[in-house]
Amino acid sequence: MTALPNRIQAIEFPALGEVSLISHPFPPAPGPDEVLLRPDYLGICGTDLHVLHGKHPWVRPPVRTGHEVVARVVAVGAAVTRFRPGQRVVVNPLLACGICRACQAGRPNHCESAKVLGFRLPGLGSTYLNAPAAQLHAVPDGLAPTLAALAEPLAVGIHAVGRARDLHKVLIIGGGTIGLCVLLAARLAGAGPIDIVEPVAAKRALALRLGANAAHAPEALSGLGGYSAVFDCVAAQATLDEACRATAGGGTMVVVGVADAARALPLPRLQRFEIDVLGSGMYVPADIDAAIAALAAGEIAAGALISAIRPLAEAKDAYEQAGQRDSVKVLIDMG
Ligand SMILES: [Zn+2]
Ligand SMILES: [Zn+2]
């Protein structure tokens, strides 16, 4: 093993609106089922910004952030056989109990006692860290680490698309990273025409490059309708109202956005026309595998989602940039 430093640096939100690089002692040797990781790239997610600015439904600073990571394996615990030093991996940040009915059924995202790294557990935004080997997904050699860093948000899109019954005609509300990942996933799934609604012109242009049939400004939303599947990646009251109205009878409305409070739904229309409103919460491990496979196969131009790659020393600016209207995915180069 090459010489390791005595200390690590971690990206933390010590208080609302504050981003700091904090020095900590180097982690202990990995436990029997753990792997010591050296992150390559960390993706900044809209949900991280919700936490930073106090808009997440249940997580507030102080938090050690980060849940979208591609990393190299530095050392493995005594019982780990699936991974070896030097290998590149993506981390599944959803730590479920493994024993409840949902976990036993292969639905760890339904586990009521699950916790997510970077939210209720310390995050992955660290120069070194130990992670359970069971949470790791191998990255094939040919896949660039910057693209592998997109596996987590793409898995969110793949999972959401899997919730809809009929992809004959699709509407996506919100063209940020998650909306665009839903677009990529819907295309992978062979969806019919996919329309997207997004206020920022540059993101609408990106959606068209990624294969959207049409990209509309929000003012056009009230004139759209008849979709067999609508994905609301915003989950504001106004977008939910429009999403329910734009879903055709018998269609599915999938809520992908994270609402910060309760919202009302137009029950008369949902009841009369048998419109299903479904939540989509994170993913299951198979969605991450599917995301890595799609990225490795080069089936989708996901690299276009990367707005900027900032060095770790500029972490504070990176979070600010990630919050700007025209940013999609900002990655931090962990060094
Ligand atoms: Zn994320
Ligand atoms: Zn469980």
Coordinates of N, CA, C and O and ligand atoms in Angstrom, one line a residue, residues 96-104 107-108 110-114, ligand 2:
A96 N -29.8 -0.1 4.7 CA -31.1 -0.7 5.2 C -30.7 -1.7 6.2 O -29.6 -2.2 6.4
C97 N -31.8 -2.1 7.0 CA -31.5 -3.0 8.1 C -31.2 -4.5 7.7 O -30.5 -5.2 8.4
G98 N -31.7 -4.9 6.5 CA -31.4 -6.2 6.0 C -32.2 -7.3 6.5 O -32.2 -8.4 6.0
I99 N -33.0 -7.0 7.5 CA -33.8 -8.1 8.1 C -35.3 -7.9 8.1 O -36.1 -8.9 8.3
C100 N -35.8 -6.7 7.9 CA -37.2 -6.5 7.9 C -37.9 -7.1 6.6 O -37.2 -7.5 5.7
R101 N -39.2 -7.1 6.6 CA -39.9 -7.7 5.5 C -39.5 -7.0 4.1 O -39.3 -7.7 3.1
A102 N -39.4 -5.7 4.1 CA -39.1 -5.0 2.9 C -37.7 -5.4 2.4 O -37.4 -5.7 1.2
C103 N -36.7 -5.4 3.4 CA -35.3 -5.8 3.0 C -35.3 -7.2 2.5 O -34.6 -7.5 1.5
Q104 N -36.0 -8.1 3.2 CA -36.0 -9.5 2.7 C -36.6 -9.7 1.3 O -36.3 -10.6 0.6
R107 N -36.4 -4.9 -1.3 CA -36.8 -3.5 -1.4 C -36.2 -2.7 -0.3 O -37.0 -2.1 0.6
P108 N -34.9 -2.6 -0.2 CA -34.3 -1.8 0.9 C -34.7 -0.4 0.9 O -34.7 0.3 2.0
H110 N -37.6 0.6 0.9 CA -38.9 0.6 1.7 C -38.6 0.4 3.2 O -39.5 0.4 4.0
C111 N -37.3 0.1 3.5 CA -37.0 -0.2 4.9 C -37.2 1.0 5.8 O -36.6 2.1 5.6
E112 N -38.1 0.9 6.8 CA -38.4 2.0 7.7 C -37.2 2.5 8.5 O -37.2 3.6 9.0
S113 N -36.3 1.6 8.8 CA -35.1 2.0 9.6 C -33.9 2.3 8.8 O -32.8 2.4 9.3
A114 N -34.0 2.3 7.4 CA -32.9 2.7 6.6 C -32.4 4.1 6.9 O -33.2 5.0 7.2
Ligands
ZN2 ZN -35.1 -3.3 6.6

